[in-house]
Short mmCIF file of N, CA and C in Angstrom, two decimals:
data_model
loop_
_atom_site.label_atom_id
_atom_site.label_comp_id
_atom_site.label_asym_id
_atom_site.label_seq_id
_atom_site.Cartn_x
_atom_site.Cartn_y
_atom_site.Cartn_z
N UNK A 1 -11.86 46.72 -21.37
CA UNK A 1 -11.44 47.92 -20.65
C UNK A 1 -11.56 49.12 -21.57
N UNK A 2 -11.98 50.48 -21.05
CA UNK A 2 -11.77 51.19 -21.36
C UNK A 2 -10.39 52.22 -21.81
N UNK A 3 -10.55 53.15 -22.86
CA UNK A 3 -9.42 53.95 -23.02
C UNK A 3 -8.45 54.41 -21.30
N UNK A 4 -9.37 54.50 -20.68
CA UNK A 4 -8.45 54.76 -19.44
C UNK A 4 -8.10 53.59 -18.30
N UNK A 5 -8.10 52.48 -19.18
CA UNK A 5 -8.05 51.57 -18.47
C UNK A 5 -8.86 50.50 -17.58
N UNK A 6 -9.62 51.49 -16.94
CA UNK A 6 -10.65 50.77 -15.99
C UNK A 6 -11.41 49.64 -17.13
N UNK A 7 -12.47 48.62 -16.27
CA UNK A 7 -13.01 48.04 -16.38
C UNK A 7 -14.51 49.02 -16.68
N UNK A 8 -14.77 48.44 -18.36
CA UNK A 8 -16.50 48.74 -18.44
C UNK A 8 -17.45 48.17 -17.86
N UNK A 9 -17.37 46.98 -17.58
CA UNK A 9 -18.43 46.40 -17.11
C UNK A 9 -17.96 45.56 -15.60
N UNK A 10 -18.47 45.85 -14.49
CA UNK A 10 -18.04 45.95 -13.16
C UNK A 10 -17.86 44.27 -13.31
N UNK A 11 -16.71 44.14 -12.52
CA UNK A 11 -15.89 42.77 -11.94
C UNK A 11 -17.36 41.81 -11.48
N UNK A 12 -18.19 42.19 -10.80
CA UNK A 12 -19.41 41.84 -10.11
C UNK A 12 -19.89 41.60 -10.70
N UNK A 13 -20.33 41.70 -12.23
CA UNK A 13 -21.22 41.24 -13.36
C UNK A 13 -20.56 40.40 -13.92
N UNK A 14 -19.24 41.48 -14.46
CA UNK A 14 -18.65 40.41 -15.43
C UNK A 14 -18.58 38.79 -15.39
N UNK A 15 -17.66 38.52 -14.38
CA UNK A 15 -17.18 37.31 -13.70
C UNK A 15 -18.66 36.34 -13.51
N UNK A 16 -20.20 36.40 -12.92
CA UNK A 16 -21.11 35.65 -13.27
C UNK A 16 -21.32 35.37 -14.84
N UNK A 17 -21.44 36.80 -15.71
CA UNK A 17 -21.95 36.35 -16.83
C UNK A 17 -20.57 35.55 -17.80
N UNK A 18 -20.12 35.73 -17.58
CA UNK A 18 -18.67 34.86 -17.98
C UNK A 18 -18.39 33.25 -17.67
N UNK A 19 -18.85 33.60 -16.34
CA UNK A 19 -19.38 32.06 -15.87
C UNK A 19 -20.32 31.10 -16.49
N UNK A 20 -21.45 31.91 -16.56
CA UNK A 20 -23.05 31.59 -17.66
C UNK A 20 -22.39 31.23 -18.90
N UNK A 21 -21.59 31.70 -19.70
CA UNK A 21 -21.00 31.58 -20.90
C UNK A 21 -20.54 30.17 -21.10
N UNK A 22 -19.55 29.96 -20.29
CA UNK A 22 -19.15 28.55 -20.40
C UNK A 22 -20.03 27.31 -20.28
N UNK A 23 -20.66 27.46 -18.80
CA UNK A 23 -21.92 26.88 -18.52
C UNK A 23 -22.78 26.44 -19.88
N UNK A 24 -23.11 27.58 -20.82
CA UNK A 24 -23.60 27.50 -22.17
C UNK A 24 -23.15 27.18 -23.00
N UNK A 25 -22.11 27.18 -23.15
CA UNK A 25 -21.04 26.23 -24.55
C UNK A 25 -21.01 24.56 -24.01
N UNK A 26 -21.16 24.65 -22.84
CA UNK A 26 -20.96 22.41 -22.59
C UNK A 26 -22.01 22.40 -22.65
N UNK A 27 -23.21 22.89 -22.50
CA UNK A 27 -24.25 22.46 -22.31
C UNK A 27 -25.07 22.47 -24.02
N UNK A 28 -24.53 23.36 -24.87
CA UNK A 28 -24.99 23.31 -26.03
C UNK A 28 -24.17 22.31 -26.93
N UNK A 29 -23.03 21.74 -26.59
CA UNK A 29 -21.90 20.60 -26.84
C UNK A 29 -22.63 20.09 -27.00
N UNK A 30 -22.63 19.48 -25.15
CA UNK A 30 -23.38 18.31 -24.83
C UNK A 30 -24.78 18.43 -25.44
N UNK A 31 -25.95 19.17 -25.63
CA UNK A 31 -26.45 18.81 -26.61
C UNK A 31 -27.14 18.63 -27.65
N UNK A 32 -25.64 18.58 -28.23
CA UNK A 32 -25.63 18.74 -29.89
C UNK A 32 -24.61 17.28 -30.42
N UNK A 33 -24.19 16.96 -28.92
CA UNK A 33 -23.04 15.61 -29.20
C UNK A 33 -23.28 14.83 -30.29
N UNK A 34 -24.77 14.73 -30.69
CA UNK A 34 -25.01 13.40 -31.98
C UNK A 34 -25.08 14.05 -32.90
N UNK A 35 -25.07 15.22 -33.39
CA UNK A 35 -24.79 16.03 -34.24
C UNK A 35 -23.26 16.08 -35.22
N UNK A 36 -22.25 16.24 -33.75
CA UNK A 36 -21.05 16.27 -33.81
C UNK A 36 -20.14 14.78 -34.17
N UNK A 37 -21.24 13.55 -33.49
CA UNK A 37 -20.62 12.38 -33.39
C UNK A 37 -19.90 12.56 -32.39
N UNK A 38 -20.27 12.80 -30.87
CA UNK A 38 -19.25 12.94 -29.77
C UNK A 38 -20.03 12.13 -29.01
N UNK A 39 -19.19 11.70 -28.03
CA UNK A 39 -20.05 11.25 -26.84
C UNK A 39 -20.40 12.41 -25.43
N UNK A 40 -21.54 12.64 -25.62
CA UNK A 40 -21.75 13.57 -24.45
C UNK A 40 -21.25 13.04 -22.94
N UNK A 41 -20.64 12.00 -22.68
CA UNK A 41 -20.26 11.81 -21.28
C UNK A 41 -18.74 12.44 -21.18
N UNK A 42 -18.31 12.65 -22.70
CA UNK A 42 -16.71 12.87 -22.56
C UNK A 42 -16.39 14.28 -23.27
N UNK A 43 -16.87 15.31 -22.52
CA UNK A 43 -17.00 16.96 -22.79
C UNK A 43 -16.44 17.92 -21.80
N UNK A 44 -15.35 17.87 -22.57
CA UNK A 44 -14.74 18.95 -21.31
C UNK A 44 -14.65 20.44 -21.57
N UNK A 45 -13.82 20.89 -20.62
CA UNK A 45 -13.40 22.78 -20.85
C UNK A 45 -11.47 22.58 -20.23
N UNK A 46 -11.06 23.21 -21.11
CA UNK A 46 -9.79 23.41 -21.16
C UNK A 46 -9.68 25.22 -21.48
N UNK A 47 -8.83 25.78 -20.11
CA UNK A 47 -8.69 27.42 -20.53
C UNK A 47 -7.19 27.70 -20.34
N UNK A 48 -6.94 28.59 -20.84
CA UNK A 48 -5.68 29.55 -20.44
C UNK A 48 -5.77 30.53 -19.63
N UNK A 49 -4.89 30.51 -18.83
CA UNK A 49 -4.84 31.64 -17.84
C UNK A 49 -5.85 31.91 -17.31
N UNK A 50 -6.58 33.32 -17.85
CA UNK A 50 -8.02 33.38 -16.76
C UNK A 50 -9.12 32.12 -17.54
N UNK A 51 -8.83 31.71 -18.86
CA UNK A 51 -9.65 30.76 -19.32
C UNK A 51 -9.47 29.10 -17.87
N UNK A 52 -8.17 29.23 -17.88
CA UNK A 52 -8.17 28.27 -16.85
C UNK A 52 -8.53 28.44 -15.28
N UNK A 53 -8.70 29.89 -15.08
CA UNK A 53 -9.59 30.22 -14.11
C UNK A 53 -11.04 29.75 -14.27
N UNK A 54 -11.34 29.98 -15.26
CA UNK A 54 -12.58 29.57 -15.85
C UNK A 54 -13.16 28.53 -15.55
N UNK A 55 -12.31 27.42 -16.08
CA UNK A 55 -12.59 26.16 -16.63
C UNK A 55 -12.59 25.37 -14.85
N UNK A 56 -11.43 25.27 -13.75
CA UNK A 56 -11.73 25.45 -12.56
C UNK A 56 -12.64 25.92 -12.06
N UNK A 57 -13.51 26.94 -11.91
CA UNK A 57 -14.55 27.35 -11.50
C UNK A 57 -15.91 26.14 -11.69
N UNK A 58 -15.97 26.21 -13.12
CA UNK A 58 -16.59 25.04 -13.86
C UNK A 58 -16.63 23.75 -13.12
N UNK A 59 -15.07 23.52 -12.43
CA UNK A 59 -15.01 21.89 -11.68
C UNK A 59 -15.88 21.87 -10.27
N UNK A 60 -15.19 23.54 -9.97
CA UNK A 60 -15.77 23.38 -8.44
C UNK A 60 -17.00 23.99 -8.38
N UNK A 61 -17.73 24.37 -9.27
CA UNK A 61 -19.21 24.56 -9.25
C UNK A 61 -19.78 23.61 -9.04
N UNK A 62 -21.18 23.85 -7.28
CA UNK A 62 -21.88 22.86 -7.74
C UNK A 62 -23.25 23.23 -8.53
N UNK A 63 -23.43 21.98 -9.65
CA UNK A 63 -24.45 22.58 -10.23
C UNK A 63 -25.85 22.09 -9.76
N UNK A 64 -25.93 21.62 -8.96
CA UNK A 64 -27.21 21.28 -7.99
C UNK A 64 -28.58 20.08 -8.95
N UNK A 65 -29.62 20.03 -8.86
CA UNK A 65 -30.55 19.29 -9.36
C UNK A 65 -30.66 19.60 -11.27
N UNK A 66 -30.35 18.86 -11.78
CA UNK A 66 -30.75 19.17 -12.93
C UNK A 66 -32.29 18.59 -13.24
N UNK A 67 -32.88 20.00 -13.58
CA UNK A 67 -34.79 19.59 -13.89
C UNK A 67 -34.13 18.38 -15.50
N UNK A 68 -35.35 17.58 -15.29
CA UNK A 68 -35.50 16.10 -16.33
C UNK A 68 -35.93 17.27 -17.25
N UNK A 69 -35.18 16.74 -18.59
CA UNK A 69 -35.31 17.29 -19.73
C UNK A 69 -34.33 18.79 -19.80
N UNK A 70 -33.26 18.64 -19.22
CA UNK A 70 -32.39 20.09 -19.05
C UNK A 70 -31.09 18.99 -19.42
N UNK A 71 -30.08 19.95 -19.74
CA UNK A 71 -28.47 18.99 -20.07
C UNK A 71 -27.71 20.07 -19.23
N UNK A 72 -26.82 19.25 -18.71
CA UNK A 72 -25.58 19.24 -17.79
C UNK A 72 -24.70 20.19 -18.18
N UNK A 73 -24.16 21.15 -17.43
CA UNK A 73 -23.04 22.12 -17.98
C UNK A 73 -21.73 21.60 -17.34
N UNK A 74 -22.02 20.43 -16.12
CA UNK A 74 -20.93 20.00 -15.89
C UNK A 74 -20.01 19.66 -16.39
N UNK A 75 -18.50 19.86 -16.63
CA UNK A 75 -17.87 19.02 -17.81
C UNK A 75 -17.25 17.82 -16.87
N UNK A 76 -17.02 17.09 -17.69
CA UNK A 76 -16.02 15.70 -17.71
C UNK A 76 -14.77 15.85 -17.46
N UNK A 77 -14.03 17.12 -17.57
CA UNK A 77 -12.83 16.52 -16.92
C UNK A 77 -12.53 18.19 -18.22
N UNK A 78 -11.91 18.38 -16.88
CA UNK A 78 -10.88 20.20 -16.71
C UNK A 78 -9.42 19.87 -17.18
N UNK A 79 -8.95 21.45 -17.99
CA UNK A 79 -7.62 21.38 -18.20
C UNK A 79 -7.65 23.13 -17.63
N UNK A 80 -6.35 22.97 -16.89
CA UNK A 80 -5.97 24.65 -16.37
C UNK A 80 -4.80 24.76 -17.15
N UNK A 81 -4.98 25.92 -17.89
CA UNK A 81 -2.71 25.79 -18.53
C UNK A 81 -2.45 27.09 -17.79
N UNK A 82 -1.70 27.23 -16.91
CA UNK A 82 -1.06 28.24 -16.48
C UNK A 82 -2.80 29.34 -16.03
N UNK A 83 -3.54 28.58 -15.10
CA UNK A 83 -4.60 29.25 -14.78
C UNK A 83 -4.61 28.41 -13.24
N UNK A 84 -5.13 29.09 -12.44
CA UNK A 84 -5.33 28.30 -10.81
C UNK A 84 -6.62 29.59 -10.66
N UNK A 85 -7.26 29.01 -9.57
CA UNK A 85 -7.71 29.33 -8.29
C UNK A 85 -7.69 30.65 -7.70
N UNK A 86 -7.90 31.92 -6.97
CA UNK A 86 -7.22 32.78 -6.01
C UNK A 86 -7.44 31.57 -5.05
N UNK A 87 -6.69 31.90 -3.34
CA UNK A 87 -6.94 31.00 -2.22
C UNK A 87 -8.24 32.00 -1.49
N UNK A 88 -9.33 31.67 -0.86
CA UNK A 88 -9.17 30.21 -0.74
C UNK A 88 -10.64 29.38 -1.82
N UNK A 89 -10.17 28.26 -1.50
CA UNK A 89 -11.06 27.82 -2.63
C UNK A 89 -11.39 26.09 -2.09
N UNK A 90 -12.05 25.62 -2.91
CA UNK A 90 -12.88 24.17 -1.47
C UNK A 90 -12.90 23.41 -2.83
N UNK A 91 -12.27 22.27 -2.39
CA UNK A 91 -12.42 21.00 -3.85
C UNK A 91 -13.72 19.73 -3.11
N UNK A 92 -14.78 19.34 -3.62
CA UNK A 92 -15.55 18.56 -3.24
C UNK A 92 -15.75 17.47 -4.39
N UNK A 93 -14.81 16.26 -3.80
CA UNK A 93 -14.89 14.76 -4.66
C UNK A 93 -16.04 14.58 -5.63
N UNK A 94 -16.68 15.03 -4.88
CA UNK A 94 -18.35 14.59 -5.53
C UNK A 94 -18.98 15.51 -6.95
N UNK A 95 -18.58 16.17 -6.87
CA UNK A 95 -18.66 16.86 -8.03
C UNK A 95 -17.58 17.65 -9.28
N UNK A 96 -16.38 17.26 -8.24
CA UNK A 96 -15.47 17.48 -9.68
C UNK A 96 -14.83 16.61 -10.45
N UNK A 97 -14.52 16.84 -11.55
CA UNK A 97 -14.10 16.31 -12.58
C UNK A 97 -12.59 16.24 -11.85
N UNK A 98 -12.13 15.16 -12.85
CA UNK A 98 -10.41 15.06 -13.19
C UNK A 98 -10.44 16.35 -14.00
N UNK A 99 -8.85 16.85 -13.23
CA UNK A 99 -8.14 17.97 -13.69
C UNK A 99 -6.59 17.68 -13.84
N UNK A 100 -6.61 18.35 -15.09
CA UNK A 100 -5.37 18.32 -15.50
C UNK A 100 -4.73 19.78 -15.30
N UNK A 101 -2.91 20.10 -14.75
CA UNK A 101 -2.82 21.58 -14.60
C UNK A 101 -1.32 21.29 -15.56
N UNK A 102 -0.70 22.34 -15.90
CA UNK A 102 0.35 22.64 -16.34
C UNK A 102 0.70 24.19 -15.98
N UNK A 103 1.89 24.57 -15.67
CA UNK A 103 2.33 25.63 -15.10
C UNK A 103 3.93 25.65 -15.52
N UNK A 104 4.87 26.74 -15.17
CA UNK A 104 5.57 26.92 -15.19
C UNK A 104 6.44 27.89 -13.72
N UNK A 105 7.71 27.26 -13.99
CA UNK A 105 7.99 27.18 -12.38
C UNK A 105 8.33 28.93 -12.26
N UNK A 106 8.53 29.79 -13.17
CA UNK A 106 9.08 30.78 -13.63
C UNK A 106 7.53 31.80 -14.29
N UNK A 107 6.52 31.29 -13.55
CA UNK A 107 5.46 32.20 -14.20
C UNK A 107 4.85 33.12 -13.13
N UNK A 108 5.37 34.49 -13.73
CA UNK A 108 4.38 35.62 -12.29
C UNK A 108 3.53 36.03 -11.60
N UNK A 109 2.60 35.48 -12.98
CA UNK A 109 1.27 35.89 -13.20
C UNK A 109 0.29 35.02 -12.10
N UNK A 110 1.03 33.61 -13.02
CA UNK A 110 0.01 32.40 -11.84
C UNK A 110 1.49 31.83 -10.86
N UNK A 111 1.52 32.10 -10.24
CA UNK A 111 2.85 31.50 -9.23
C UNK A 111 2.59 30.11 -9.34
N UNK A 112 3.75 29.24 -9.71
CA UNK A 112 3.70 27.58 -9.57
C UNK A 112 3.57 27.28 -7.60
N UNK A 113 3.09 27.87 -6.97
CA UNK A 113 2.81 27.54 -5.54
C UNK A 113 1.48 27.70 -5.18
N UNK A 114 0.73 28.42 -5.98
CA UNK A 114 -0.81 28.06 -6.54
C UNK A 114 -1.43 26.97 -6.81
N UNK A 115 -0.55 26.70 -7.99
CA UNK A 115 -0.81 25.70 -9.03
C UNK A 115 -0.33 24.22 -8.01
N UNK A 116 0.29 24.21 -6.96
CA UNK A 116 0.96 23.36 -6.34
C UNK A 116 -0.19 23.02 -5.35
N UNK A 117 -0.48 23.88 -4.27
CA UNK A 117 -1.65 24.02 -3.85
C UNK A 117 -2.90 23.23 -3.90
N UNK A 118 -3.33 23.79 -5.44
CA UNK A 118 -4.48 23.32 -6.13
C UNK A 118 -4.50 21.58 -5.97
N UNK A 119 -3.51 21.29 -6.45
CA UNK A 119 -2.83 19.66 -6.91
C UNK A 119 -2.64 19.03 -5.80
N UNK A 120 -2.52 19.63 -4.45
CA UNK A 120 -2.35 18.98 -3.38
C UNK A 120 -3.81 18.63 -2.60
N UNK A 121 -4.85 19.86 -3.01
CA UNK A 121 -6.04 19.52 -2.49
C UNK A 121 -7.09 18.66 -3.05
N UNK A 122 -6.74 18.74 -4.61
CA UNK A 122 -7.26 17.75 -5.37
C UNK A 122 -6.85 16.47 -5.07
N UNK A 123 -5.28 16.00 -4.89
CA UNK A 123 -4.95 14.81 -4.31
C UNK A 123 -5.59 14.50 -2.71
N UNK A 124 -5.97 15.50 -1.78
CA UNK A 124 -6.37 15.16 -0.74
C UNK A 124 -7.99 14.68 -0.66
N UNK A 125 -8.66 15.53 -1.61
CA UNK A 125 -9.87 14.97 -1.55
C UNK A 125 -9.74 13.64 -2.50
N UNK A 126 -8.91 13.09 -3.20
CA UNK A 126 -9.46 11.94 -4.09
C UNK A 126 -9.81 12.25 -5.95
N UNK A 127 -9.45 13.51 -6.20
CA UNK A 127 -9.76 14.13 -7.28
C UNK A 127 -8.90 13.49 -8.35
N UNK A 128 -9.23 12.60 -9.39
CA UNK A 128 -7.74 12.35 -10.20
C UNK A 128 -7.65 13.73 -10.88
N UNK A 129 -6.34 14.12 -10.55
CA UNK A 129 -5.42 14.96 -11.51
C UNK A 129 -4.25 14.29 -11.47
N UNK A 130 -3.60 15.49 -12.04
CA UNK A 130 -2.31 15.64 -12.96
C UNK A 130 -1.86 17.12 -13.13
N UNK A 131 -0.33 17.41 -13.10
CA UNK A 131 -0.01 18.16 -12.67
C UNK A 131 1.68 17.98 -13.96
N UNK A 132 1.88 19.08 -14.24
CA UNK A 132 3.20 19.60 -15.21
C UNK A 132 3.85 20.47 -14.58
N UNK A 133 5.00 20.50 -14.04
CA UNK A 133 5.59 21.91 -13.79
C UNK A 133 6.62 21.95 -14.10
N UNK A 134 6.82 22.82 -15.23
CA UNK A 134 8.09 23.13 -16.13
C UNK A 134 9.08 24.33 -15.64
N UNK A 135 10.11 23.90 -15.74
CA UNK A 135 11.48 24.81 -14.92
C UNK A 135 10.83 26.06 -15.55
N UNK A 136 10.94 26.32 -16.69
CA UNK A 136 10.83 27.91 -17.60
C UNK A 136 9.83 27.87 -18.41
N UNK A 137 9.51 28.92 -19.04
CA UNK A 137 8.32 28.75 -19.75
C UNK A 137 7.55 30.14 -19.65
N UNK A 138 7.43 31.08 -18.26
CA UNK A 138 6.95 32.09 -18.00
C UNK A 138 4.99 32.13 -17.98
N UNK A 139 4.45 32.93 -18.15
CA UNK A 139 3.15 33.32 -18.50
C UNK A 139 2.98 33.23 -19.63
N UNK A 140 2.27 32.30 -20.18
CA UNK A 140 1.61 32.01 -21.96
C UNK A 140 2.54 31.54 -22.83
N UNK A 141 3.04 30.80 -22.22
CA UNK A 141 4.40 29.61 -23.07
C UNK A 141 3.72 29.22 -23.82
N UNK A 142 2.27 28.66 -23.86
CA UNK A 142 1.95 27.70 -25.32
C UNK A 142 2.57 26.23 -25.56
N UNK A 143 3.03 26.52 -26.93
CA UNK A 143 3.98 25.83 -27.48
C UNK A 143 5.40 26.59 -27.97
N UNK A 144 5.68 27.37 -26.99
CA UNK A 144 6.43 28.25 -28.13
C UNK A 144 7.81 27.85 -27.34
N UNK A 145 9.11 26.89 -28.48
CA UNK A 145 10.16 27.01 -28.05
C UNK A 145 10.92 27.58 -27.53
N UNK A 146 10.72 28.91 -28.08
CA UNK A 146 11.97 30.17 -27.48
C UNK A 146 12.20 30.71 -26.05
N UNK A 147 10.70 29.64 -25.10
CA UNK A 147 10.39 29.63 -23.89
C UNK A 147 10.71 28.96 -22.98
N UNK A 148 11.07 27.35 -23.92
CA UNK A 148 11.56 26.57 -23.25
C UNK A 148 11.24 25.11 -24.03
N UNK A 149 12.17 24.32 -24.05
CA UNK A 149 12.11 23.17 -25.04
C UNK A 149 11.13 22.36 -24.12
N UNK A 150 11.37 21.74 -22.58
CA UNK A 150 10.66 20.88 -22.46
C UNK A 150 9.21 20.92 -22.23
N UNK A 151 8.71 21.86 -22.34
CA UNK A 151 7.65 22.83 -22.31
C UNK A 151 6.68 21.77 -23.35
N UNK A 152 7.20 21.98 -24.71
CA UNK A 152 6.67 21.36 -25.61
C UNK A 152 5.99 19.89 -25.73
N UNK A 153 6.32 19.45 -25.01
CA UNK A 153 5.31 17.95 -24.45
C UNK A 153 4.10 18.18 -24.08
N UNK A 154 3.85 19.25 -22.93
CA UNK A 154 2.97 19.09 -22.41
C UNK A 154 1.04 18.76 -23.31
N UNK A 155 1.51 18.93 -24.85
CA UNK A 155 -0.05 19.02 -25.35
C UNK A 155 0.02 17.48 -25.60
N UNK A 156 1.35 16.37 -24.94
CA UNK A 156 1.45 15.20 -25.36
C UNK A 156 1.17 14.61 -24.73
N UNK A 157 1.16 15.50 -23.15
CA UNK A 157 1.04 14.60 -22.17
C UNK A 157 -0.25 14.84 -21.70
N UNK A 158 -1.38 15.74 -21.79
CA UNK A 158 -2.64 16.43 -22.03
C UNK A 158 -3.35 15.05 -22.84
N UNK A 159 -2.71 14.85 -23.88
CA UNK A 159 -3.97 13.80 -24.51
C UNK A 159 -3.50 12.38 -24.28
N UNK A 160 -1.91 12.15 -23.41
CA UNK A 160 -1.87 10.53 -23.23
C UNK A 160 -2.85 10.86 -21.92
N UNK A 161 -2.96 11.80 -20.85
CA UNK A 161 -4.03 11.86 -19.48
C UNK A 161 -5.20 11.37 -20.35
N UNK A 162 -5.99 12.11 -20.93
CA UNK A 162 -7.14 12.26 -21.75
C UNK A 162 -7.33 10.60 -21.85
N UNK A 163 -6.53 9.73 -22.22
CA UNK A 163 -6.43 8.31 -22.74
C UNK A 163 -6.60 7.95 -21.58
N UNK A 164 -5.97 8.11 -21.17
CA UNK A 164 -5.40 7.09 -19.41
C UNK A 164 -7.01 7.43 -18.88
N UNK A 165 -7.71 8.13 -18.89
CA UNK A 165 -8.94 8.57 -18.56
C UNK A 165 -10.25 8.18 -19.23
N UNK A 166 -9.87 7.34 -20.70
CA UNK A 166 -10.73 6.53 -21.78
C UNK A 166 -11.36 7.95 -22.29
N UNK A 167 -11.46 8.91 -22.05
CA UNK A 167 -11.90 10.27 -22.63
C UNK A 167 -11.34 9.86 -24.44
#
């Protein structure tokens, strides 16, 4: 943003090439995986807030034919922390990943009835997720105690999913 606030570069651009961005980090992951010693089947995107707008977008993108000899920007399996959706928005089995969400019941920004939403349509199509919703915590809890103690699990319960998922 600019000194006066507004947006420099129009919502209409931004938001595709932002999109492209991510698209380009799994896809240069994925591959570079033997580089890293990773397994390229188990590459995900995890965002905050609008990152977890992000990283959602990512699930419910479809990415259509991949030409032979091109790598996948699809990831393996989404984390939203205190990021959802606007409504309305379309979950299709077939191409998304397991998602993991965490929210807080006390957050303004992303309302936990979003985040509730989301988790209900993912359960209706067949999507494995998982879902956290912490009494307090607000917008961009983190890890940070002073927000709320039970809060602090959630990066515990993020990588027992991750397991439960062989990820």
């Amino acid at each position: 943003r600019g000194e006066d606030k507004k947006w420099l570069i129009p919502m209409d651009r931004y938001l595709p090439a932002v999109l492209d961005d991510a698209q380009q980090a799994v896809r240069i992951l994925r591959s570079q995986a033997q580089l890293y010693k990773l397994d390229p089947s188990k590459i995900g995107i995890v965002g905050y807030s609008s990152g977890g707008l992000l990283a959602l977008r990512l699930a419910f993108e479809e990415e259509g034919s991949v030409p032979v000899g091109s790598v996948s920007w699809k990831p393996n399996f989404v984390g939203s922390i205190y990021g959802t959706l606007p409504q309305p928005f379309s979950v299709k089995k077939d191409i998304c990943p397991p998602v993991f969400i965490i929210n807080a019941f006390d957050d303004t920004r992303t309302p936990s009835s979003t985040c509730l939403n989301l988790y209900a349509e993912l359960l209706k199509e067949g999507v494995p997720a998982e879902m956290h919703l912490y009494s307090k915590g607000g917008h961009g809890f983190d890890i940070d105690e002073s927000k709320g103690v039970s809060l602090l699990q959630w990066p515990h319960s993020f990588i027992a999913w991750l397991k439960d998922l062989k990820m």
